[in-house]
Coordinates of C-alpha atoms and ligand atoms in Angstrom, one line a residue:
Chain A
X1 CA 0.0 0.0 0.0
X2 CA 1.1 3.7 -0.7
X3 CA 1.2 5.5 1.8
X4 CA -0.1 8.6 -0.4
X5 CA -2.7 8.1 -3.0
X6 CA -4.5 10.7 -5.3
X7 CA -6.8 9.6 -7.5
X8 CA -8.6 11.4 -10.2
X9 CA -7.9 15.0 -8.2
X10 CA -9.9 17.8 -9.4
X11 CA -10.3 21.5 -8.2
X12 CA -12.4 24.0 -9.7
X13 CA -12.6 27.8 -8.2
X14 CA -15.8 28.8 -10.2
X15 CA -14.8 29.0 -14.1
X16 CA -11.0 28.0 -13.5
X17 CA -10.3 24.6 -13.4
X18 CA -7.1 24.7 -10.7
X19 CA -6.5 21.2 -10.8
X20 CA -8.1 18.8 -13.6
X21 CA -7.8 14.7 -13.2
X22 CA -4.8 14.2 -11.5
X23 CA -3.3 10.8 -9.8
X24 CA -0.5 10.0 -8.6
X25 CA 0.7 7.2 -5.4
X26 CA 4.4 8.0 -3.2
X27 CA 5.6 5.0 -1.3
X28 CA 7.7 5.2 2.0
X29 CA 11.2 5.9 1.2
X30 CA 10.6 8.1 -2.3
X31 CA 10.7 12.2 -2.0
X32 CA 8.5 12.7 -5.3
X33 CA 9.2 16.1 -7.0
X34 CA 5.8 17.8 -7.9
X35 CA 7.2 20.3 -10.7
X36 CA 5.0 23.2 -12.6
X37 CA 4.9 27.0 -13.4
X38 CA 3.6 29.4 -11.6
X39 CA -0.2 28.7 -11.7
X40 CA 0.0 25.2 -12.4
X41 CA -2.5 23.8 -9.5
X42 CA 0.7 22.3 -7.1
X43 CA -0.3 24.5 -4.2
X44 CA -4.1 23.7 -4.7
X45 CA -3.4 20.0 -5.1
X46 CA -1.3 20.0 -1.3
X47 CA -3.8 21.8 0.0
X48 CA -6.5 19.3 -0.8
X49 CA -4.0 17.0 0.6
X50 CA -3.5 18.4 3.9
X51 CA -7.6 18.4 4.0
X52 CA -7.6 22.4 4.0
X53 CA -9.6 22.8 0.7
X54 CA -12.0 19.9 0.0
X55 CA -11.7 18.5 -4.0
X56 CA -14.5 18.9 -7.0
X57 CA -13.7 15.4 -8.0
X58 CA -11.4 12.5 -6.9
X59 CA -10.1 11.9 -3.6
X60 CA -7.4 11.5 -1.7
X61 CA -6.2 8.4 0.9
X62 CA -3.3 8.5 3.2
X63 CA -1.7 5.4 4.4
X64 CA -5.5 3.8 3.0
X65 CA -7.6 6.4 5.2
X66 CA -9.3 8.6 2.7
X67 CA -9.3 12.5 3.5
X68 CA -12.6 13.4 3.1
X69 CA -14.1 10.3 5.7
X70 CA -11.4 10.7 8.0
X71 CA -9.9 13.8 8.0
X72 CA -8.8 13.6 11.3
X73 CA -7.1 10.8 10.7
X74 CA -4.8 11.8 7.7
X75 CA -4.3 14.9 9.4
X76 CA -2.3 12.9 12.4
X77 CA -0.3 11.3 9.9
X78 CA 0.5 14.2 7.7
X79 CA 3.1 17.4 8.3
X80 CA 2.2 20.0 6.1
X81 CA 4.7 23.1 5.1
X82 CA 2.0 25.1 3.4
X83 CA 3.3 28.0 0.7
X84 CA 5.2 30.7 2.3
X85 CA 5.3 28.8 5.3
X86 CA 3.2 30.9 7.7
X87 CA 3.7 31.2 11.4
X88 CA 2.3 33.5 14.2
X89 CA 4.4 36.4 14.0
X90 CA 3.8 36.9 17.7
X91 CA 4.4 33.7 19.2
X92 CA 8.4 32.6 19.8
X93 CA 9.1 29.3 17.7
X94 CA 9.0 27.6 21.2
X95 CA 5.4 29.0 21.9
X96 CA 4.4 28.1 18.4
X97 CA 6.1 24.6 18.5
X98 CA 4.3 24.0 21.9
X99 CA 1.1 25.3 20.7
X100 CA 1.0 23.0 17.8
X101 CA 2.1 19.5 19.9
X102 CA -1.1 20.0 21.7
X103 CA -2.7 20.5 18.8
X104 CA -1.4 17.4 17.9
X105 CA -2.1 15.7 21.1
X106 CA 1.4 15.7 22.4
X107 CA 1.8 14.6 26.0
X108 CA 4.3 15.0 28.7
X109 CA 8.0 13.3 27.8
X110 CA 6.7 12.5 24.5
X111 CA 6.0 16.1 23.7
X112 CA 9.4 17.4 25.1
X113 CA 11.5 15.4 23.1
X114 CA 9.2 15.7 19.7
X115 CA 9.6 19.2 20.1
X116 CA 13.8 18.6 21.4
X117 CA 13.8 16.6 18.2
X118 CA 11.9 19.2 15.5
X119 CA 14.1 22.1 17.0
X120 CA 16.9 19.9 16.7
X121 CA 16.8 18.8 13.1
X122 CA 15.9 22.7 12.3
X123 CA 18.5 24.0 14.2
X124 CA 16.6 26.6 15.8
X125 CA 17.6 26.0 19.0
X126 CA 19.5 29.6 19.7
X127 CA 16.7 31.5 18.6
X128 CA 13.4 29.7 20.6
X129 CA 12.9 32.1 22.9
X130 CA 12.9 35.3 20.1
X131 CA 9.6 36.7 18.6
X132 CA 9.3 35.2 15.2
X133 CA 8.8 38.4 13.6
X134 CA 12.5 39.1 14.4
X135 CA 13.8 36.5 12.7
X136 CA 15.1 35.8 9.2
X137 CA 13.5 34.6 6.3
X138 CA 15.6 31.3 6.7
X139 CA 14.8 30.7 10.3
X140 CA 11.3 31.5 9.8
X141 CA 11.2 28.6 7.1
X142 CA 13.1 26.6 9.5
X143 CA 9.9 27.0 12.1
X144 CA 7.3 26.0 9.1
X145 CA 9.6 22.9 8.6
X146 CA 10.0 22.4 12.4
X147 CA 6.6 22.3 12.8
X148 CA 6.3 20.0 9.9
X149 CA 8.1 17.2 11.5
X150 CA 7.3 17.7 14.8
X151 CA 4.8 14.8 15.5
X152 CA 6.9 12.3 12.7
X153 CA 4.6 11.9 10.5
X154 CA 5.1 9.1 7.7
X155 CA 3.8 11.3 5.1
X156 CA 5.5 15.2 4.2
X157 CA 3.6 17.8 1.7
X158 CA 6.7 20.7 1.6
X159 CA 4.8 23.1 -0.7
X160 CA 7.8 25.0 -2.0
X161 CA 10.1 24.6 0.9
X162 CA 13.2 26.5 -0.5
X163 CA 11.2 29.3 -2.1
X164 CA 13.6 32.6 -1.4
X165 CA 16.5 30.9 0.4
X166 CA 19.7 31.6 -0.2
X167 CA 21.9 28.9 -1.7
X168 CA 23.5 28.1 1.5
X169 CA 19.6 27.4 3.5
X170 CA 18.7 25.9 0.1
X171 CA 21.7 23.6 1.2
X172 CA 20.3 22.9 4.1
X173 CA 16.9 22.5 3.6
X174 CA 17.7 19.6 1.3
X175 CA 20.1 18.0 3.5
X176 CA 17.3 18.0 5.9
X177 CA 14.8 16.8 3.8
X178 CA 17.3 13.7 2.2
X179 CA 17.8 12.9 6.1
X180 CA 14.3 12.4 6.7
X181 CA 13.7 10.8 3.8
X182 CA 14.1 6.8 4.2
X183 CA 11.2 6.9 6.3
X184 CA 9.1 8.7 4.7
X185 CA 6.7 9.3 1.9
X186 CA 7.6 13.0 1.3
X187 CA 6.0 15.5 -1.5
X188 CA 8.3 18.8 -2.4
X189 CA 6.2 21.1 -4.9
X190 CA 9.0 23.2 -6.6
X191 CA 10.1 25.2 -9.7
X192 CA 13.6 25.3 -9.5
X193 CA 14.8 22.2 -11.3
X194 CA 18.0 21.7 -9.3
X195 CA 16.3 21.1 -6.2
X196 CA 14.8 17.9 -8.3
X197 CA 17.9 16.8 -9.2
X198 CA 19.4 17.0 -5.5
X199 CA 16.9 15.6 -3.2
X200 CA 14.0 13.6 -5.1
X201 CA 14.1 9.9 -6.4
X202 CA 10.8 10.6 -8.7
X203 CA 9.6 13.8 -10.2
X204 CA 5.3 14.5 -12.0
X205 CA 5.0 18.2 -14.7
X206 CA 1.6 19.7 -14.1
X207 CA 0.9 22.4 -16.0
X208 CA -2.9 24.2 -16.0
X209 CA -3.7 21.4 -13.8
X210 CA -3.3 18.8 -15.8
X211 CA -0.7 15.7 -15.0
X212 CA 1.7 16.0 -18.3
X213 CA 4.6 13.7 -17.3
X214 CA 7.0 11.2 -14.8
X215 CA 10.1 11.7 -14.7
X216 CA 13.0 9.6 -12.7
X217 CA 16.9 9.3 -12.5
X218 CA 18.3 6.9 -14.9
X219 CA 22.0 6.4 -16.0
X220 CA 23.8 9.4 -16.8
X221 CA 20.8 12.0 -16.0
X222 CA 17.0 11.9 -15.9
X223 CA 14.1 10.7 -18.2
X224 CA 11.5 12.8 -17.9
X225 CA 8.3 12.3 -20.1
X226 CA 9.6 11.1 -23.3
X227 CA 12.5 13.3 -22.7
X228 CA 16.2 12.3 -21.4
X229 CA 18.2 15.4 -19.5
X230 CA 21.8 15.4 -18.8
X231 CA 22.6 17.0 -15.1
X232 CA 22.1 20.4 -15.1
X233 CA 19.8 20.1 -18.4
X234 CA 16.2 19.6 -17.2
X235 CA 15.0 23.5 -17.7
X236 CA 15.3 22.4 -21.4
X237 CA 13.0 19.6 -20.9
X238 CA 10.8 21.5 -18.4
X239 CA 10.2 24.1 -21.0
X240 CA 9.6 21.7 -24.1
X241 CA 6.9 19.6 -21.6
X242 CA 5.3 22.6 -19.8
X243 CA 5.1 25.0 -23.1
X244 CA 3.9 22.2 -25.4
X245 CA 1.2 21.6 -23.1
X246 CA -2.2 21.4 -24.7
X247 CA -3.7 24.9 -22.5
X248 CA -7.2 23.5 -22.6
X249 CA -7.6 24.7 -18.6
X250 CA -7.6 28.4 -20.0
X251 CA -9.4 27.5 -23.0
X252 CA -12.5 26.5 -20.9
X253 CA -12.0 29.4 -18.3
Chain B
X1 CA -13.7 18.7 20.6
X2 CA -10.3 18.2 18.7
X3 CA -8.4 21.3 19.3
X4 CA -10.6 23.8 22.1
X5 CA -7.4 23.5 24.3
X6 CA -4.8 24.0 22.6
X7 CA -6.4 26.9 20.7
X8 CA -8.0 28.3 24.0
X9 CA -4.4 28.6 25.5
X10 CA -2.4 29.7 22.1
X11 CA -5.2 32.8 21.8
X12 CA -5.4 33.6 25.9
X13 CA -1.4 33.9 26.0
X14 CA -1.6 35.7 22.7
X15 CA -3.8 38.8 24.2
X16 CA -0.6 39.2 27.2
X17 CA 2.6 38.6 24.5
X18 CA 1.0 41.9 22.8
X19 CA 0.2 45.4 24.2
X20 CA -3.1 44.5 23.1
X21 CA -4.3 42.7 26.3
X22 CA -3.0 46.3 28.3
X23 CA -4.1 48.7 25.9
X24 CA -7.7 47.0 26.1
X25 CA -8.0 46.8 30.2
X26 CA -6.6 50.3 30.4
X27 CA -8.8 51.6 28.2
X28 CA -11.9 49.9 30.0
X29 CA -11.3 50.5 33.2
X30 CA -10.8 54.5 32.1
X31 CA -14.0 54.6 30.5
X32 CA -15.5 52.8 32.8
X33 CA -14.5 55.0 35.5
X34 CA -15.1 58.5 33.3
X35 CA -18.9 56.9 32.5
X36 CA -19.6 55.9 36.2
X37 CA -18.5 58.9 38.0
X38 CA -19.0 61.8 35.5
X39 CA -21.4 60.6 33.1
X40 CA -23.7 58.4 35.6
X41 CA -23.3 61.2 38.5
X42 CA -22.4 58.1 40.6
X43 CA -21.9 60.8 43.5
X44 CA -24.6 62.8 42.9
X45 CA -27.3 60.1 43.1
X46 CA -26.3 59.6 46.6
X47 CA -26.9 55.7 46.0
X48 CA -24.8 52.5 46.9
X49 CA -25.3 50.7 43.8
X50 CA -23.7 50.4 41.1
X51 CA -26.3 50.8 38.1
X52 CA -24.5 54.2 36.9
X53 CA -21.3 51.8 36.1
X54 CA -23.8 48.8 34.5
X55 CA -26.0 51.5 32.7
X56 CA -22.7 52.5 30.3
X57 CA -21.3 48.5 29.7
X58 CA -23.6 47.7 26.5
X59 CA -22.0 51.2 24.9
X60 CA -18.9 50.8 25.8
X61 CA -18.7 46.9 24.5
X62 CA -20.2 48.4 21.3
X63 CA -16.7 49.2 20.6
X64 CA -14.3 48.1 22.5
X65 CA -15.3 44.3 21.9
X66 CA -15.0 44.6 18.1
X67 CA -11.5 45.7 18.6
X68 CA -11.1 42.8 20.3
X69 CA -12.5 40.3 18.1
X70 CA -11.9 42.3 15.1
X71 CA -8.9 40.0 14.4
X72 CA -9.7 36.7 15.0
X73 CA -10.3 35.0 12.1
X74 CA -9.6 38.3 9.9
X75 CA -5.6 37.8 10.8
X76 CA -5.3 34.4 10.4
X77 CA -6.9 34.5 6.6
X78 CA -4.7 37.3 5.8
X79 CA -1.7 35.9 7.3
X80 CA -2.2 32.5 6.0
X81 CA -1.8 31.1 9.2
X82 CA -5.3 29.7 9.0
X83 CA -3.8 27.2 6.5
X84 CA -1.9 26.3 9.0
X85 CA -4.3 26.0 11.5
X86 CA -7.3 24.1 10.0
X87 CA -4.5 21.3 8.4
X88 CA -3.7 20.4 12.3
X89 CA -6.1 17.4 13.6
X90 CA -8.8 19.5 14.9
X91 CA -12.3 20.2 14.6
X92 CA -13.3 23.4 12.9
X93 CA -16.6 23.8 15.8
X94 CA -13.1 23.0 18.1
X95 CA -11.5 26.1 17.3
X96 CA -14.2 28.3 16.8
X97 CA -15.1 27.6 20.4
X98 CA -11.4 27.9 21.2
X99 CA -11.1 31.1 20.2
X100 CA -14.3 32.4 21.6
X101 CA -13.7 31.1 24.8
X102 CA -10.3 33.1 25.2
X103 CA -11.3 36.4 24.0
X104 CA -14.2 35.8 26.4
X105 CA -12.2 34.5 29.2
X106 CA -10.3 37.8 28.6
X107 CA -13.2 40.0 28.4
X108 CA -13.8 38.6 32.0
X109 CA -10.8 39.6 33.0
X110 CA -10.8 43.0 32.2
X111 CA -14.7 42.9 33.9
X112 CA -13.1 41.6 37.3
X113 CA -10.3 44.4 37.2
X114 CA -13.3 46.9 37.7
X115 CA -13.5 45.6 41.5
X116 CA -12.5 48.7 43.2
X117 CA -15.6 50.0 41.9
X118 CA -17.9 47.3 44.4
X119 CA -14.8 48.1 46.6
X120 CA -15.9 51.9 46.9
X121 CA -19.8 51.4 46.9
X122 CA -19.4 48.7 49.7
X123 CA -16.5 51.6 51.7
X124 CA -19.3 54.4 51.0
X125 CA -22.7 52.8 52.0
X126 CA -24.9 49.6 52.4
X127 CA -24.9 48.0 48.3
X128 CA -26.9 45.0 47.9
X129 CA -24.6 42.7 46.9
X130 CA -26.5 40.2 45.2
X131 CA -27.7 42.9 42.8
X132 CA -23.8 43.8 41.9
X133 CA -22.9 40.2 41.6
X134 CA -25.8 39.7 38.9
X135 CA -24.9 42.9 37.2
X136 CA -21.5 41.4 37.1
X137 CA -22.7 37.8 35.6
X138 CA -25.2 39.7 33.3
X139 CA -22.1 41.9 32.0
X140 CA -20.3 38.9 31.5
X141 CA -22.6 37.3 29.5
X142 CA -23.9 40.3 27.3
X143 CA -20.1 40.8 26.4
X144 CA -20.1 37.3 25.3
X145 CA -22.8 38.4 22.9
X146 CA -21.1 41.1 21.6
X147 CA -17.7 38.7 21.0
X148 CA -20.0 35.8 19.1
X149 CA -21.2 38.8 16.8
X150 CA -17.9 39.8 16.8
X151 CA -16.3 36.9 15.8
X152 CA -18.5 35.8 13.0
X153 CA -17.9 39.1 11.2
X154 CA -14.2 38.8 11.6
X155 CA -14.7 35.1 9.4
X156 CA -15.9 37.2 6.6
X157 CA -13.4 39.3 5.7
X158 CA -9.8 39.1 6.1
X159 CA -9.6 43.2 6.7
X160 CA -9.5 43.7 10.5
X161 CA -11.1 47.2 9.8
X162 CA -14.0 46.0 7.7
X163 CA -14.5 43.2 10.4
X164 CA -14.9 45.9 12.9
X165 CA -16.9 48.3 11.3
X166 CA -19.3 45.3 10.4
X167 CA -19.4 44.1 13.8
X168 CA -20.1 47.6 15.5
X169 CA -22.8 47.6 12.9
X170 CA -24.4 44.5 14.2
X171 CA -23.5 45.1 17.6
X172 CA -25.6 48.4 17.6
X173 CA -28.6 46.6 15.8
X174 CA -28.7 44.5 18.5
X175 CA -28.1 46.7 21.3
X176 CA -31.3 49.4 20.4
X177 CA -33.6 46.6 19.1
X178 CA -35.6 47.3 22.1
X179 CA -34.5 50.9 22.7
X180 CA -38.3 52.9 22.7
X181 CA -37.3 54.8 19.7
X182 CA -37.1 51.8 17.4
X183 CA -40.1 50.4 19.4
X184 CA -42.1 52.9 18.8
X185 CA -40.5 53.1 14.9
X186 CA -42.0 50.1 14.8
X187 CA -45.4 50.5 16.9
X188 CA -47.2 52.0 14.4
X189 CA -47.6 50.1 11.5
X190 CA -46.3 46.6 12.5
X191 CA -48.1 43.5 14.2
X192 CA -47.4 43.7 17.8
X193 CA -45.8 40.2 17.7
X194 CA -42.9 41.6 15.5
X195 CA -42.5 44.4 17.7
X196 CA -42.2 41.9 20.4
X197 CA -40.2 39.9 18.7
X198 CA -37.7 42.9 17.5
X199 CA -37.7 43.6 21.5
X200 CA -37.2 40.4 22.5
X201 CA -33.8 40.3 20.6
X202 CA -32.5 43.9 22.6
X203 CA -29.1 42.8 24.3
X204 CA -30.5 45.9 26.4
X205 CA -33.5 44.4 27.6
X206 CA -32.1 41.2 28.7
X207 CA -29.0 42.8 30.3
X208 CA -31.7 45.7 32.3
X209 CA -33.4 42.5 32.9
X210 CA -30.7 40.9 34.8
X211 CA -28.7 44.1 36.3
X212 CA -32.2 45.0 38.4
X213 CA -30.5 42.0 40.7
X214 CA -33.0 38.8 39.5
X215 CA -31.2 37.0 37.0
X216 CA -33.9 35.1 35.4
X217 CA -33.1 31.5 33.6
X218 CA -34.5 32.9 30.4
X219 CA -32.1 35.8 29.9
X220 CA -29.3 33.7 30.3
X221 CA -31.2 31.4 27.8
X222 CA -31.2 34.5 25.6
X223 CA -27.2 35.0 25.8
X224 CA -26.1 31.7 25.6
X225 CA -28.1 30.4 22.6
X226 CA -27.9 33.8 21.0
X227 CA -24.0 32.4 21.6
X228 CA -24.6 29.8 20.5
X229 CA -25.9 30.7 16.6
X230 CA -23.5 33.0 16.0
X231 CA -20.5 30.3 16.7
X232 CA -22.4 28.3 14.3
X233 CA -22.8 31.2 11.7
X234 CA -19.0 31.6 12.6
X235 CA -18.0 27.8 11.9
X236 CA -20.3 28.3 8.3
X237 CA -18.2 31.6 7.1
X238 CA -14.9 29.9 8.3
X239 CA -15.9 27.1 5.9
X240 CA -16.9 29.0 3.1
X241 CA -14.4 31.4 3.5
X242 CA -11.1 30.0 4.0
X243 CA -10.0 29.1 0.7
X244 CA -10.4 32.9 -1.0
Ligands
LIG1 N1 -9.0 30.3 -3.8 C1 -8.9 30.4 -5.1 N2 -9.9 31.0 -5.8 C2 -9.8 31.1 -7.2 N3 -8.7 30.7 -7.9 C3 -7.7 30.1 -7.2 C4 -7.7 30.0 -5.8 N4 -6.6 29.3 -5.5 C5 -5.9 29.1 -6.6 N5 -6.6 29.6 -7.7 C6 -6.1 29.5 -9.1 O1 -5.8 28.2 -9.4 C7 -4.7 28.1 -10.2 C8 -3.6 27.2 -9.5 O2 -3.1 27.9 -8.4 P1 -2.0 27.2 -7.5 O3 -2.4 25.9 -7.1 O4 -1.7 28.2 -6.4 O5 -0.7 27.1 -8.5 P2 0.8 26.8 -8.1 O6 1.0 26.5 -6.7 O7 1.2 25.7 -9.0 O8 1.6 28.0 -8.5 C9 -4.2 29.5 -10.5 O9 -4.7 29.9 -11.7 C10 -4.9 30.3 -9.3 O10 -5.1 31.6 -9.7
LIG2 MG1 2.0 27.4 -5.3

């Protein structure tokens, strides 16, 4: 069993179709790649994921509990980074790490040493006790992520979890996600093709909603579609999948 | 439900990491004060009661409680938190009754710091203090009136200005719905059991009501399940809301 599942996945905000037909399954172990333009439906798709938004059509299961039956369920066994990663500007990332283990349900010991563990893996631990608002962009990512892991969940949606780091917390960010990966069924939306190359073992193009190709490391580089990139060469690819794209979403709209 | 608790004490702490919490009591116990002794001629009546400071508290929670709920659920759609927030295991009824319960929990506070007022009528003269206490539990509950209100608008908007400007808005039309002047609006043209009805819904009546020192089952009844539908009517706009 997968412990992700999305099948037939479809969001509509009045005449836009956001997200049109899509499936795909991530087993434990694989950090899948979920590539697209601006606009494409990734964040829309993680949100129905994380039970936030609730899908037009199709459905989604998480380790064989479906979201819409049992959202309390998936919730438990999902950490969600949503886009930007928001956090209470207010709160210290120790507050807002507490806040969100009881959330959670966390008791006691168990809670202390999740939360030892998330601030850990982070590395926030020199800046707990500072407002958030004070703190950098990177260290305010670092909380999202934090918060993320915090309860271990087998099942990560990062919805663009490098998006304006600099290459050194980019760095970092994927070393943290590889380390958690073996685990793990973990989702990173992105559109900086690198990042696919460095950390994820499977890669899925939407564009305009719409599934348009798998792609996964092979000898010498990556197949991606129909396509083969060298290292370094998947923009060209991106481009020729993504522009090709048949832009019947907009069409309809 | 999934979520009260952890939401209850997230929102309670929030109102003391902010000057929020101290702006609000400072402001209510000053106007408080100003209303009671100047406005009310607490002196002049030559009473030991304290209806002149009761008489003031549905005006002055006209405003000052949709600053205070104002940002509820305004903040957390425009910050995104809300995101966040509703992808945690917990039910949305939870923290809508989280939240209410710790802006109301603080709303009491504030209330209790008035004390030195009882303190003072009880130094000056004879009060009845039955009367005060039901004045107190009838302010208590009006204000969670005003917060329910309150807290629905916020859900509808994610501009903590329009939020407040709707809820003072709703506030007031429930505050005069038995004031004589929309009574007798009213009186002369429509069946009596609509003016009744229109009366019936007066946060004023029901406070008066309670503040002459009976508290009668029914008024409670009144607050709590006018509460009540407005937290639901909150839960719906969260849920409609929260994507845009
Ligand atoms: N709440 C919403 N209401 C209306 N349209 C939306 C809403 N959310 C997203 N969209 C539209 O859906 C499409 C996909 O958006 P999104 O999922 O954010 O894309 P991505 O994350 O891939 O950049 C966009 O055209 C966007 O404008
Ligand atoms: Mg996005």
């Amino acid at each position: 069993m997968s412990l992700l599942e999305i099948r037939g996945l479809s969001k509509r905000f009045g005449p836009i179709t956001a997200v049109d037909n899509v499936s795909f399954k991530v087993d434990q172990g694989e950090v899948l790649g979920f590539l697209g333009p601006n606009g494409a439906g990734k964040s829309t798709t993680m949100k129905m994921i994380a039970g936030f938004i609730s899908p037009s059509a199709g459905g989604v299961s998480v380790l064989g509990e479906d979201v819409a039956e049992a959202p309390l369920k998936t919730k438990a066994a999902i950490g969600y980074l949503p886009e930007g990663a928001p956090t209470y500007p207010d709160m210290t990332p120790r507050g807002f790490l507490e806040f969100v283990a009881d959330a959670r349900g966390l008791k006691g010991p168990e809670r202390k040493a999740r939360i030892d563990y998330a601030v850990e893996h982070v590395d926030i631990g020199h800046v707990l006790d500072q407002s958030i608002d004070t703190l950098s962009k990177g260290y305010k990512r670092r909380v999202g992520l934090a918060q993320a892991i915090l309860h271990d969940p087998p099942v990560l949606i990062l919805d663009e979890p490098t998006d304006g780091l600099d290459p050194n917390q980019k760095h970092e960010v994927r070393e943290l996600i590889r380390r958690m990966a073996p685990g793990k069924a973990i989702v990173i939306s992105t559109h900086i093709l690198e990042e696919v190359e460095a950390v994820c073992t499977r890669a899925i193009v939407i564009a305009r909603g719409r599934l348009l190709a798998e792609g996964h490391p092979v000898e010498g580089g990556w197949q991606l579609g129909e396509h083969f990139a060298e290292p370094g060469r998947l923009d060209a690819v991106f481009r020729a999948i993504t522009m090709g794209a048949p832009s019947s979403a907009q069409e309809a709209a | 439900m999934q979520g009260t608790g952890a939401v209850f004490k997230r929102e309670f702490q929030g109102y003391f990491a902010t000057p929020v919490a101290y702006v609000f009591i400072c402001i209510f116990l000053f106007c408080t004060g100003i209303f009671t002794f100047y406005v009310g001629n607490f002196f002049a009546r030559g009473q030991a009661d304290l209806k002149a400071f009761f008489t003031f508290h549905p005006w002055l929670y006209l405003f000052l409680i949709p600053a205070i709920s104002m940002r509820l659920w305004a903040e957390e759609r425009k910050s995104g938190t809300i995101e966040l927030l509703m992808s945690l295991p917990v039910s949305l009824a939870g923290v809508v009754l989280g939240k209410f319960l710790a802006a109301w929990l603080f709303t009491g506070v504030a209330l209790v710091l008035t004390f030195p007022m009882w303190i003072t009528v009880a130094y000056l003269g004879d009060p009845d203090h039955g009367v005060i206490l039901a004045g107190y539990i009838g302010s208590f509950f009006m204000a969670g009136g005003y917060l329910a209100i309150g807290a629905c608008m916020s859900a509808l908007t994610r501009n903590q200005v329009i939020a407040f400007v709707l809820s003072v808005v709703v506030c007031f039309l429930f505050t005069v719905s038995g004031a004589p002047i929309v009574l007798d609006f009213f009186a002369g043209w429509a069946p009596q059991i609509l003016v009744e009805a229109i009366a019936s819904f007066s946060f004023l009546r029901h406070f008066n009501a309670i503040t002459e020192g009976v508290i009668d089952l029914r008024d409670v009844v009144f607050f709590v399940s006018l509460i009540a539908l407005w937290l639901f009517a909150n839960a719906i706009a969260v849920e409609m809301r929260k994507a845009g």
